Short mmCIF file of C-alpha atoms in Angstrom, two decimals:
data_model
loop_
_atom_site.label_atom_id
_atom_site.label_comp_id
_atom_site.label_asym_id
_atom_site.label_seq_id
_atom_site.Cartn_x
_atom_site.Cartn_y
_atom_site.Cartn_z
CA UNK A 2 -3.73 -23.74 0.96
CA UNK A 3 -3.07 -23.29 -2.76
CA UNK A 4 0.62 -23.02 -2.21
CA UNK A 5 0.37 -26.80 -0.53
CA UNK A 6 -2.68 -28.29 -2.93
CA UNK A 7 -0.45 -27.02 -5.63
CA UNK A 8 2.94 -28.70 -4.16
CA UNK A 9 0.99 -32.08 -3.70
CA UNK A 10 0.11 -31.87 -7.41
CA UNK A 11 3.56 -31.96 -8.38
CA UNK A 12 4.51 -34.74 -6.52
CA UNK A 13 1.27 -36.50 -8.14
CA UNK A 14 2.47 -35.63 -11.16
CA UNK A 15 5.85 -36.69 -10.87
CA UNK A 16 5.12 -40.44 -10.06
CA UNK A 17 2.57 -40.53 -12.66
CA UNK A 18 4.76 -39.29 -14.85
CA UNK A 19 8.27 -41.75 -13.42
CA UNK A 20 5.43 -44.55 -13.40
CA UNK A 21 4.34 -44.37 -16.84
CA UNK A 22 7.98 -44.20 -18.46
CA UNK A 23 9.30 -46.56 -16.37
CA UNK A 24 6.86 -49.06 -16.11
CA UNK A 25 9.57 -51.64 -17.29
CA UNK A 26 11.66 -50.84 -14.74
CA UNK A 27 9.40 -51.58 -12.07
CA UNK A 28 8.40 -54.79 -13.85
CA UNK A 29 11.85 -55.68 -13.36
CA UNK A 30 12.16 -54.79 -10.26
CA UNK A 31 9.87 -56.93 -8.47
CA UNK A 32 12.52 -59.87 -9.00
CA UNK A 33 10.38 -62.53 -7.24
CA UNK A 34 7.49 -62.16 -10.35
CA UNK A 35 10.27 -63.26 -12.63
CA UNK A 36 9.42 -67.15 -12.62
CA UNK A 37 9.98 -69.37 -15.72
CA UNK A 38 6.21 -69.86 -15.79
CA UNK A 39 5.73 -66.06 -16.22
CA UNK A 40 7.64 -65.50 -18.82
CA UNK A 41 7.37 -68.83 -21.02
CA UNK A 42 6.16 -68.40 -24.82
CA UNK A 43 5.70 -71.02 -27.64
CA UNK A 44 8.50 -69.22 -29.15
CA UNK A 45 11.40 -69.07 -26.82
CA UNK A 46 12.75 -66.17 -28.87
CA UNK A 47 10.04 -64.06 -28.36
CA UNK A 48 10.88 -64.25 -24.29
CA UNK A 49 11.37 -61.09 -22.51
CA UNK A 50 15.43 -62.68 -22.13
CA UNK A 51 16.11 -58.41 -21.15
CA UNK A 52 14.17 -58.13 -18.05
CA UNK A 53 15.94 -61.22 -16.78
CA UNK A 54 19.36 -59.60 -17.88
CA UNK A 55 18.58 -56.71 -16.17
CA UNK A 56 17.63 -57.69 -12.87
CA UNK A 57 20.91 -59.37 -12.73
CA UNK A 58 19.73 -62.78 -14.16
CA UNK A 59 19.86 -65.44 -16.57
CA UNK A 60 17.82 -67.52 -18.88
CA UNK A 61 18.40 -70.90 -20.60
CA UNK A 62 16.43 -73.06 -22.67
CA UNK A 63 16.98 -76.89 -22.41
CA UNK A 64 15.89 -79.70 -25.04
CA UNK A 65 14.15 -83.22 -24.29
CA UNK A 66 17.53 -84.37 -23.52
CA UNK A 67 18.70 -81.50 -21.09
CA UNK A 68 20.94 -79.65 -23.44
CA UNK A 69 21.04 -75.78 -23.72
CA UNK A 70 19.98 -74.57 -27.16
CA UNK A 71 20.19 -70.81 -25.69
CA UNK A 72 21.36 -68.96 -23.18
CA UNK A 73 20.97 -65.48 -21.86
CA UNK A 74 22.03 -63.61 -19.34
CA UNK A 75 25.27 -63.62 -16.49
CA UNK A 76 27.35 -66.07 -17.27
CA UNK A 77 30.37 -65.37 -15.54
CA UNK A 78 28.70 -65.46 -12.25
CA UNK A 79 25.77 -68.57 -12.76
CA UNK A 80 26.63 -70.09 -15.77
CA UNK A 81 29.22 -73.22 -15.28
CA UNK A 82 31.00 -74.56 -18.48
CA UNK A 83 28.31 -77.48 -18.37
CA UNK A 84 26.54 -77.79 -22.21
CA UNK A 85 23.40 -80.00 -20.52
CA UNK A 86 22.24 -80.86 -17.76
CA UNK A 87 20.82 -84.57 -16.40
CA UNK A 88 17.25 -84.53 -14.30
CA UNK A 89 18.99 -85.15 -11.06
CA UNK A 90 21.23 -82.15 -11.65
CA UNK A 91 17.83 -80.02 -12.58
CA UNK A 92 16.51 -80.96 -9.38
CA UNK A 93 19.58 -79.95 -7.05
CA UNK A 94 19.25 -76.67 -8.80
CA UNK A 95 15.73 -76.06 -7.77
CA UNK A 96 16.60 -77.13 -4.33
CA UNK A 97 16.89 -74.08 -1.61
CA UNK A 98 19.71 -74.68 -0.03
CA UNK A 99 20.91 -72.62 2.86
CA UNK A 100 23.55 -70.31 1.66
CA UNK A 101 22.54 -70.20 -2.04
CA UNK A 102 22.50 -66.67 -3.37
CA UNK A 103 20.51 -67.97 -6.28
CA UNK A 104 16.70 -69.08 -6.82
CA UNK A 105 15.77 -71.26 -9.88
CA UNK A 106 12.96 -72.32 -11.51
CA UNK A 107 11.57 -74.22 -14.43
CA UNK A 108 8.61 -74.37 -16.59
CA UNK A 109 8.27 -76.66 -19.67
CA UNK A 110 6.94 -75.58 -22.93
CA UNK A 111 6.14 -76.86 -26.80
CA UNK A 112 7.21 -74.99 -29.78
CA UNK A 113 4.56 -74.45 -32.73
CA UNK A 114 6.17 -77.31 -34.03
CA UNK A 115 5.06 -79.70 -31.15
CA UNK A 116 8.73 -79.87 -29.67
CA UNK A 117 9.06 -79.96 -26.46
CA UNK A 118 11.67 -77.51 -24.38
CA UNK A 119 12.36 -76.69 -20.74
CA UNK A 120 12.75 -73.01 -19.38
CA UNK A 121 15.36 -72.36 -16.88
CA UNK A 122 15.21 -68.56 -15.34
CA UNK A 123 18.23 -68.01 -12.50
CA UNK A 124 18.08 -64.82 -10.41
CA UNK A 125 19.42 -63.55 -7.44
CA UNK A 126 18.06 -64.41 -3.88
CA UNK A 127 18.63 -60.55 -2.60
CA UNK A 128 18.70 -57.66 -4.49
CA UNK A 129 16.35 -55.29 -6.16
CA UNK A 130 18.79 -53.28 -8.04
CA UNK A 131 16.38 -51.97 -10.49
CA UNK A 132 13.63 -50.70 -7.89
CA UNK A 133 16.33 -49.61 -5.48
CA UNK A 134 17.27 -47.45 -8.31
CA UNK A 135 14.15 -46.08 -8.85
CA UNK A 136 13.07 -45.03 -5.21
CA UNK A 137 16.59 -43.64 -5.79
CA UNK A 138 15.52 -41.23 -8.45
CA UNK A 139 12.23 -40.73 -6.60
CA UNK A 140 13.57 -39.83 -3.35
CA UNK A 141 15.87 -37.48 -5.06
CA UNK A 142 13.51 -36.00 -7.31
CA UNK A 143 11.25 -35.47 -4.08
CA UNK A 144 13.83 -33.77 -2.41
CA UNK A 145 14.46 -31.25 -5.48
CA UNK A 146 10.77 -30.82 -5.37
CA UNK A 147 11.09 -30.23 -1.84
CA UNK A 148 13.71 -27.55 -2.30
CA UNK A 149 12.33 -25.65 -5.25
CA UNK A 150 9.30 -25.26 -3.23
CA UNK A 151 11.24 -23.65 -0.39
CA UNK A 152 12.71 -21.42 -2.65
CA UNK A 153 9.56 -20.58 -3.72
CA UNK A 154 8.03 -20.16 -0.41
CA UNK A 155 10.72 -18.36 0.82
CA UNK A 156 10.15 -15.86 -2.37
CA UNK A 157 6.94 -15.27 -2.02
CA UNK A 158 5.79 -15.66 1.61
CA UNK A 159 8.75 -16.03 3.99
CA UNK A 160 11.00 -13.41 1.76
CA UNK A 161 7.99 -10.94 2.12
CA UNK A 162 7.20 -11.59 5.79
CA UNK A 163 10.42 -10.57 6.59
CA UNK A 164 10.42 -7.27 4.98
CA UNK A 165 6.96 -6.72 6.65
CA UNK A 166 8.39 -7.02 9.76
CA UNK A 167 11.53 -4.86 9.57
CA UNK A 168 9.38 -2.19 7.55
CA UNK A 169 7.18 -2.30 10.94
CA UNK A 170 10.08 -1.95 13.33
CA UNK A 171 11.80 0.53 11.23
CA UNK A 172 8.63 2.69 11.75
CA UNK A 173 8.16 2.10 15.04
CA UNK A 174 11.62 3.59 15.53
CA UNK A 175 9.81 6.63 13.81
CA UNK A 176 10.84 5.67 10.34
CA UNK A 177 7.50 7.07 8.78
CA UNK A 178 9.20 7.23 5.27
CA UNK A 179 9.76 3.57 5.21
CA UNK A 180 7.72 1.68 2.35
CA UNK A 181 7.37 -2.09 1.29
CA UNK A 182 8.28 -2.47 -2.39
CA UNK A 183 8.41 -6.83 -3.47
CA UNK A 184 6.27 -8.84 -5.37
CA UNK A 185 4.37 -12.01 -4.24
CA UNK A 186 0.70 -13.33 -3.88
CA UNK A 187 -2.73 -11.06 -4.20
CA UNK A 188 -2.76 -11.49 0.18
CA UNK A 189 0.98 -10.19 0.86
CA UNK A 190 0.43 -7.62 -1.98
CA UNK A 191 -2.69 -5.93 -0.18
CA UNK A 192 -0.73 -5.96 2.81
CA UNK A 193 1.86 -3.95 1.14
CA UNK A 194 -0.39 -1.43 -0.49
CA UNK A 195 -2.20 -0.97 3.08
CA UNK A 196 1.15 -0.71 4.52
CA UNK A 197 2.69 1.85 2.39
CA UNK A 198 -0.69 4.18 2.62
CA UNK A 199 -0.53 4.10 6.96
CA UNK A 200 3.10 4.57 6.03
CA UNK A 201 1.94 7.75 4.35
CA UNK A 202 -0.63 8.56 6.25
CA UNK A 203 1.73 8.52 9.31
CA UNK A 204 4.37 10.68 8.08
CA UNK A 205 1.97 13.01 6.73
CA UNK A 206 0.42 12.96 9.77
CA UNK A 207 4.08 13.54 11.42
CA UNK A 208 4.72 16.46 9.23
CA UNK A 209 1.25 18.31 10.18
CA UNK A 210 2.36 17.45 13.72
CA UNK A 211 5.54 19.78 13.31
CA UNK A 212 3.72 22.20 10.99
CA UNK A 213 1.09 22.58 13.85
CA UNK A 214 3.75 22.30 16.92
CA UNK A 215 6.13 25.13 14.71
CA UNK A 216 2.75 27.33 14.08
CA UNK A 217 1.55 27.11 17.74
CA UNK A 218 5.46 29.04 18.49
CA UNK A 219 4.82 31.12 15.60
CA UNK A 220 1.39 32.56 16.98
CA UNK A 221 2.85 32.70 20.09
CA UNK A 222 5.62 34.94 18.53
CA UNK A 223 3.11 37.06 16.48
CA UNK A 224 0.84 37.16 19.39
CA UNK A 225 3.37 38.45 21.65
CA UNK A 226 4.47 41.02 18.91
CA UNK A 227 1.13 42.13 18.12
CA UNK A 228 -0.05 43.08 21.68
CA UNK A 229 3.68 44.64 22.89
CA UNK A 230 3.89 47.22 20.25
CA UNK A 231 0.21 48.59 20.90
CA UNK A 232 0.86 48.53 24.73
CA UNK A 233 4.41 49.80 24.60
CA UNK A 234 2.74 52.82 23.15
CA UNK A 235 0.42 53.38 25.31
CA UNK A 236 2.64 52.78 28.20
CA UNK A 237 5.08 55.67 26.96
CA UNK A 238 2.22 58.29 26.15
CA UNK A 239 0.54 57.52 29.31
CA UNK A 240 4.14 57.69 30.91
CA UNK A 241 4.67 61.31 28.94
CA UNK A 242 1.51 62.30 30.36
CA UNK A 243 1.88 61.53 33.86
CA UNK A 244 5.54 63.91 33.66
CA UNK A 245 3.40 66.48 32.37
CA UNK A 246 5.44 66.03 28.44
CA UNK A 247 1.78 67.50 27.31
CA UNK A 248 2.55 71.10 27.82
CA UNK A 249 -0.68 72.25 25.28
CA UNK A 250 -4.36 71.44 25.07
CA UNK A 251 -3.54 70.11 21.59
CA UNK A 252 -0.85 67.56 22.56
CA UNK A 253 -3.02 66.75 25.28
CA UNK A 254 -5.41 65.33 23.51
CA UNK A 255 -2.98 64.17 20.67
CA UNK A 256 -1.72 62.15 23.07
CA UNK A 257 -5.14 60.74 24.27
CA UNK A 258 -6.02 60.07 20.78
CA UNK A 259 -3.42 57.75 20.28
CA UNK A 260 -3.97 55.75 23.55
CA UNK A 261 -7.39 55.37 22.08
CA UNK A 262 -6.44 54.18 19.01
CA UNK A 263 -4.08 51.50 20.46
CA UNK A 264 -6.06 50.67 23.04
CA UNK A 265 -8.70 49.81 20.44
CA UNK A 266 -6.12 47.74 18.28
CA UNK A 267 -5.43 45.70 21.62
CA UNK A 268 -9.31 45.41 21.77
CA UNK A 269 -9.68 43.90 18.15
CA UNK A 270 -7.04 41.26 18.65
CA UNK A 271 -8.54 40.18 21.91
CA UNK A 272 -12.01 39.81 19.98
CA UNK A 273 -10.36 38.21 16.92
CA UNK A 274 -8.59 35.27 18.99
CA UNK A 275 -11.86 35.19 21.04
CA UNK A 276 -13.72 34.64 17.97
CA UNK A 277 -11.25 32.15 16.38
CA UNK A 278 -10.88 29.88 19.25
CA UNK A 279 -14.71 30.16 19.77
CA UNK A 280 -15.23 29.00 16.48
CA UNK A 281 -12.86 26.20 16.62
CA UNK A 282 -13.85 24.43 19.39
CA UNK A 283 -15.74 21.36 19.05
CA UNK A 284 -18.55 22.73 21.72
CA UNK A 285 -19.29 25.70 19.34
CA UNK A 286 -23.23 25.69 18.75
CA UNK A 287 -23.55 26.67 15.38
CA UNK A 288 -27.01 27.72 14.37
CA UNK A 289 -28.23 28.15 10.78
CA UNK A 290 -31.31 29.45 9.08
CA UNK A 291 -32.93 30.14 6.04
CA UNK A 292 -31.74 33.31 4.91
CA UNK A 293 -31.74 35.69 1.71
CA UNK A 294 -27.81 35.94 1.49
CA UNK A 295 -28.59 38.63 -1.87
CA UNK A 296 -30.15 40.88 0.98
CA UNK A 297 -27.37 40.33 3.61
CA UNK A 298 -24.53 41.20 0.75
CA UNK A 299 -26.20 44.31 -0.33
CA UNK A 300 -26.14 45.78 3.21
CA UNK A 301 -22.79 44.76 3.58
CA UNK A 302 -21.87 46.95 0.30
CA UNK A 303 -23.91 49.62 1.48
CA UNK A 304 -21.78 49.36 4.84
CA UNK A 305 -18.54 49.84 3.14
CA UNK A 306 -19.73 51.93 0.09
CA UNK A 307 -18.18 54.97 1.87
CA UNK A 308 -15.37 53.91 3.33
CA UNK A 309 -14.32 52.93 0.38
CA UNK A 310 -15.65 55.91 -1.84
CA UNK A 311 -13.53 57.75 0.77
CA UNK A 312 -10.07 56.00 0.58
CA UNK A 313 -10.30 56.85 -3.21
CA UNK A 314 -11.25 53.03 -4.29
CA UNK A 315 -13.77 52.09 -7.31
CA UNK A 316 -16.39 49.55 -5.91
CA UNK A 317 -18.37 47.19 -8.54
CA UNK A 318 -21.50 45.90 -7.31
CA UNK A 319 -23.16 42.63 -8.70
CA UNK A 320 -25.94 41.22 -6.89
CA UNK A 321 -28.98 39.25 -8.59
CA UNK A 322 -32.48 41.67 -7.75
CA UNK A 323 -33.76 37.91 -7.15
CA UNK A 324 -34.07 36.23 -3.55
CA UNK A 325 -30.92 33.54 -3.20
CA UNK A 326 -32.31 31.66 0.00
CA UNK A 327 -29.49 29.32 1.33
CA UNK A 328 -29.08 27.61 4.89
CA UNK A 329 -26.31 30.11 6.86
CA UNK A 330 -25.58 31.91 10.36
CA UNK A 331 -25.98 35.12 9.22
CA UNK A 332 -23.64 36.80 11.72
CA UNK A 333 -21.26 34.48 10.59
CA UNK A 334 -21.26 35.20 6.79
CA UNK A 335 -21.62 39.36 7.37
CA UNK A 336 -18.06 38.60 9.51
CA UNK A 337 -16.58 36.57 6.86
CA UNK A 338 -17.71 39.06 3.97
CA UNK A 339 -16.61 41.94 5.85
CA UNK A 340 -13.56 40.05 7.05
CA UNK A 341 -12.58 39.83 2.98
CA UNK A 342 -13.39 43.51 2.22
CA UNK A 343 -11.60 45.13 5.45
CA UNK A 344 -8.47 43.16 4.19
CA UNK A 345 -9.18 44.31 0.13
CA UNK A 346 -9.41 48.04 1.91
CA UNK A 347 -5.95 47.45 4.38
CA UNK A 348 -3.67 46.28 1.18
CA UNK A 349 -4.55 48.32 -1.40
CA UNK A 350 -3.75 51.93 -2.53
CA UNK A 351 -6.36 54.37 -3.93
CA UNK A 352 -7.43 53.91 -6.85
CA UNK A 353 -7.82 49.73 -6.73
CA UNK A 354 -11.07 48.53 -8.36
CA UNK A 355 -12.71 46.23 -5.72
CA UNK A 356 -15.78 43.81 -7.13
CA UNK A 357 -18.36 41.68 -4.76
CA UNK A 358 -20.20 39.59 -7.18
CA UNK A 359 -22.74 36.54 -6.08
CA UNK A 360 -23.63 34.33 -8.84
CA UNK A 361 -25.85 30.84 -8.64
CA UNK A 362 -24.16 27.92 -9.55
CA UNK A 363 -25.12 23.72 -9.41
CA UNK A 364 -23.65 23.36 -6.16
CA UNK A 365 -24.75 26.38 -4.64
CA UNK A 366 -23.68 30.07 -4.86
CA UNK A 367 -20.54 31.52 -5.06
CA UNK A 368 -19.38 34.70 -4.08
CA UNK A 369 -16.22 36.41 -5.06
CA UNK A 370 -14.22 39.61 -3.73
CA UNK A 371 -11.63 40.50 -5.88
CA UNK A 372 -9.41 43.70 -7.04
CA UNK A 373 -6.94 44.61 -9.03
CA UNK A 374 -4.26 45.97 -6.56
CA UNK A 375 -0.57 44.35 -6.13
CA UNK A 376 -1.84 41.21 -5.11
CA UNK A 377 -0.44 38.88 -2.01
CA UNK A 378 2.97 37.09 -2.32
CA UNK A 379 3.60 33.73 -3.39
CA UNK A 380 5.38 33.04 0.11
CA UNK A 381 1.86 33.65 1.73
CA UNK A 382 -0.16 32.02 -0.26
CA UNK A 383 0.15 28.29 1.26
CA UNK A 384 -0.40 30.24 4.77
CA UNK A 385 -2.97 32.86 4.26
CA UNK A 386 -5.58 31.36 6.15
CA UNK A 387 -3.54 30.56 9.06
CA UNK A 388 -3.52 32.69 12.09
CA UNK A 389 -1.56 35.57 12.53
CA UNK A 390 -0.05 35.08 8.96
CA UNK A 391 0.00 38.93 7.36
CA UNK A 392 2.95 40.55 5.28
CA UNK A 393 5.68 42.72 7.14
CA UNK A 394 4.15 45.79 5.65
CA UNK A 395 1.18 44.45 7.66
CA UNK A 396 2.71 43.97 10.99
CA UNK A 397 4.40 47.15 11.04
CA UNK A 398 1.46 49.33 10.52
CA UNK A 399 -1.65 50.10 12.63
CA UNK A 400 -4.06 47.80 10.63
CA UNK A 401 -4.77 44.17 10.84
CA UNK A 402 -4.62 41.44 13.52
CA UNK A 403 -3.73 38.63 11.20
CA UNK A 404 -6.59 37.06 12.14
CA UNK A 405 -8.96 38.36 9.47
CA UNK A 406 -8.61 35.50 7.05
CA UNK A 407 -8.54 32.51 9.51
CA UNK A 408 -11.72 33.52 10.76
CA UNK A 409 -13.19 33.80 7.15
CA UNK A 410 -12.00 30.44 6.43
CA UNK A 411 -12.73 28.47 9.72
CA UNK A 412 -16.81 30.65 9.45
CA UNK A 413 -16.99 29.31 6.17
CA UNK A 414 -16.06 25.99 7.09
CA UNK A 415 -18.99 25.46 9.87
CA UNK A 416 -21.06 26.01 6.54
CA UNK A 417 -20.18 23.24 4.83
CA UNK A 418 -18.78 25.67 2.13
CA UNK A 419 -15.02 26.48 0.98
CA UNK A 420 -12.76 29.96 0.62
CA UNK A 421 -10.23 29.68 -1.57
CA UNK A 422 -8.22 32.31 -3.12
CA UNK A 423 -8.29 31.44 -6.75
CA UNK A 424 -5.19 32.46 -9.53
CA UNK A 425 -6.16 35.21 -11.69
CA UNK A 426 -3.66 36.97 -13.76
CA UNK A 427 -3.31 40.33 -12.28
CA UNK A 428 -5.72 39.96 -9.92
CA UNK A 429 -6.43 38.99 -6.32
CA UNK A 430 -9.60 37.06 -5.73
CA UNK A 431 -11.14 35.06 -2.98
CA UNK A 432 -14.11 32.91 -3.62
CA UNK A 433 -16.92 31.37 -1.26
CA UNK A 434 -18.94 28.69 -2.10
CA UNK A 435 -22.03 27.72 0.22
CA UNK A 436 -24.10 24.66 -0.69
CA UNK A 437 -27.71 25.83 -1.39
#
């Protein structure tokens, strides 16, 4: 609408503008207004002789006696080599004759001096030279008009339009990296900033599709892995017992002590993926309450206090004596916390210093488990709370399902809270925050 309010405009002010300068012209070019009467003065010099001229016409001014005193105008085409002209000659001039390309006509006149003179204006019968002219120039300026506007439509709207559309059947095809890059009017410009962020959305949406398709193998892979070494154990000490390999008391039960032990790693990843799929289905009824989560840390400490006094590590304790109530599932916080520590415990050597701290902060609390051992490797680091994800040193020993983590994170989660491992020189350290 302001694209076609504006074009009118111009057009408006185009005529105004033709009209105004070349008011003259259109004077002249209504031919018929040109009569002797209209343009008579007292002093015949002072007559507008130029519009005559110009229309194609010409002017003469006659004396009492019917001689010309001045002429004006065409001569070579209405002027005879006459000097005067007699009454009777007058009047068969200002008859209209069939055939006649000329009209004439005559008005009489007194000079400030009282002397009398006769105006005689000749123009032609057909032709409007001047205004044909004009609509001329008009017509052709409207047509420029016309075509600057295209160009200017086709800049801004049509020019744009078309890029929309190939953009959209470009992604259609799957072209999720395609983006819209032209300038034009506020509308078309929204357009292309909503465009551009589906456009993003899409392909990032595209690339978590293969990340999650290229995982789901992955976990399949580690899954498989995980449970066939444990089994394949157990399958060749029960095998070694059943052909009697056990010839003492002491292998005997060597050998039983190792089904057990497999058997039980089996176990734990069976409860891990139960746990991890329970937790992220949709139907999961997660219950919170009130709780003192001061009192549920120290019990956890207390828990692994001896474990890890026993595998030679230094444990740092800082708890507030006060009560820190906050809305949690309580079994779901002791397996996240213990989740943390158990993994602090599996990847470090003796001697690590491991701290659980729980601080109050404006958003909550936040608790932190962090030590100083060799910390985890920048290539797991974008992964670590992703299923299965562990370092080789991991997956070849006894210890860890690869699961740990991803539970942590997804338990967490159902809180309303975050775990993050967070960069600390020389240090490995995962924070929780739960809202209060």
């Amino acid at each position: 609408m302001r694209s076609y309010i504006l074009f009118g405009f111009t057009i408006i002010v185009i005529n105004a503008t033709l009209g105004f300068f070349m008011k003259d012209w259109l004077t002249l070019g209504k031919a018929p207004e040109l009569t002797a009467g209209a343009l008579v003065r007292t002093d015949y010099e002072n007559i507008p002789y130029d519009k005559v001229e110009a229309a194609g016409g010409r002017v003469e001014i006659l004396d009492e006696n019917g001689r010309i005193v001045y002429a004006n105008g065409n001569a070579g085409t209405m002027a005879g080599s006459t000097t005067a002209y007699t009454p009777e000659e007058l009047l068969f001039l200002l008859e209209d004759r069939q055939g006649d390309k000329l009209r004439r006509t005559l008005a009489s006149f007194r000079d400030d001096t009282g002397k009398r003179y006769t105006l005689l204006v000749t123009l032609p019968k057909e032709g409007n030279y001047a205004q044909i002219y004009i609509n001329y120039t008009l017509l052709m300026l409207f047509f420029l008009s016309v075509y600057l506007f295209s160009r200017w439509t086709a800049k801004h709207i049509t020019g744009p339009l078309e890029k929309i559309v190939q953009a959209i059947q470009r992604m259609r095809d799957g072209h999720f990296n395609e983006r819209l890059s032209f300038e034009s009017d506020y509308e078309l410009t929204l357009i292309q900033d909503h465009f551009n962020e589906m456009g993003a959305s899409l392909e990032r949406t595209e690339r978590e599709k293969k990340e999650i398709e290229s995982g789901k193998k992955q976990m399949l892979l580690d899954l498989s892995h995980d449970l066939k070494t444990p089994i394949t154990t157990i399958q060749g000490y029960v095998q070694a017992l059943q052909l009697g390999m056990a010839d003492s008391p002491q292998k005997h039960q060597e050998y039983l002590g190792i089904i057990y032990n497999k058997s039980r790693i089996v176990t734990s990843l069976i409860e891990d993926m139960f746990q991890l799929a329970t937790l992220e289905s949709p139907e999961y009824p997660f219950r919170s309450e009130v709780g003192d989560l001061a009192e549920l840390i120290r019990r956890i400490a207390i828990a692994y206090y001896d474990v890890f006094k026993h595998k030679g590590f230094i444990m740092d304790v800082r708890i507030p004596d006060k009560t820190v109530n906050v809305q949690m599932n309580e079994k779901l916080v002791h397996r996240a916390v213990s989740n943390l520590l158990s993994n602090a415990l599996q990847h470090n050597n003796a001697g690590t210093e491991v701290s659980l701290s729980l601080d109050e902060i404006e958003s909550g609390v936040r608790l932190e488990i962090c030590d100083n051992g060799p910390g985890i490797p920048e290539a797991l680091k974008n992964t670590l709370f992703q299923p299965f994800k562990k370092g080789d040193s991991a997956r070849t020993s006894s210890g860890g399902t690869g699961l740990g983590l991803a539970i942590a994170h997804k338990a967490v989660q159902l809180h309303g809270g975050t775990l993050r491992l967070r960069e600390v020189p020389d240090k490995t350290v995962f924070e929780i925050t739960l809202p209060i």
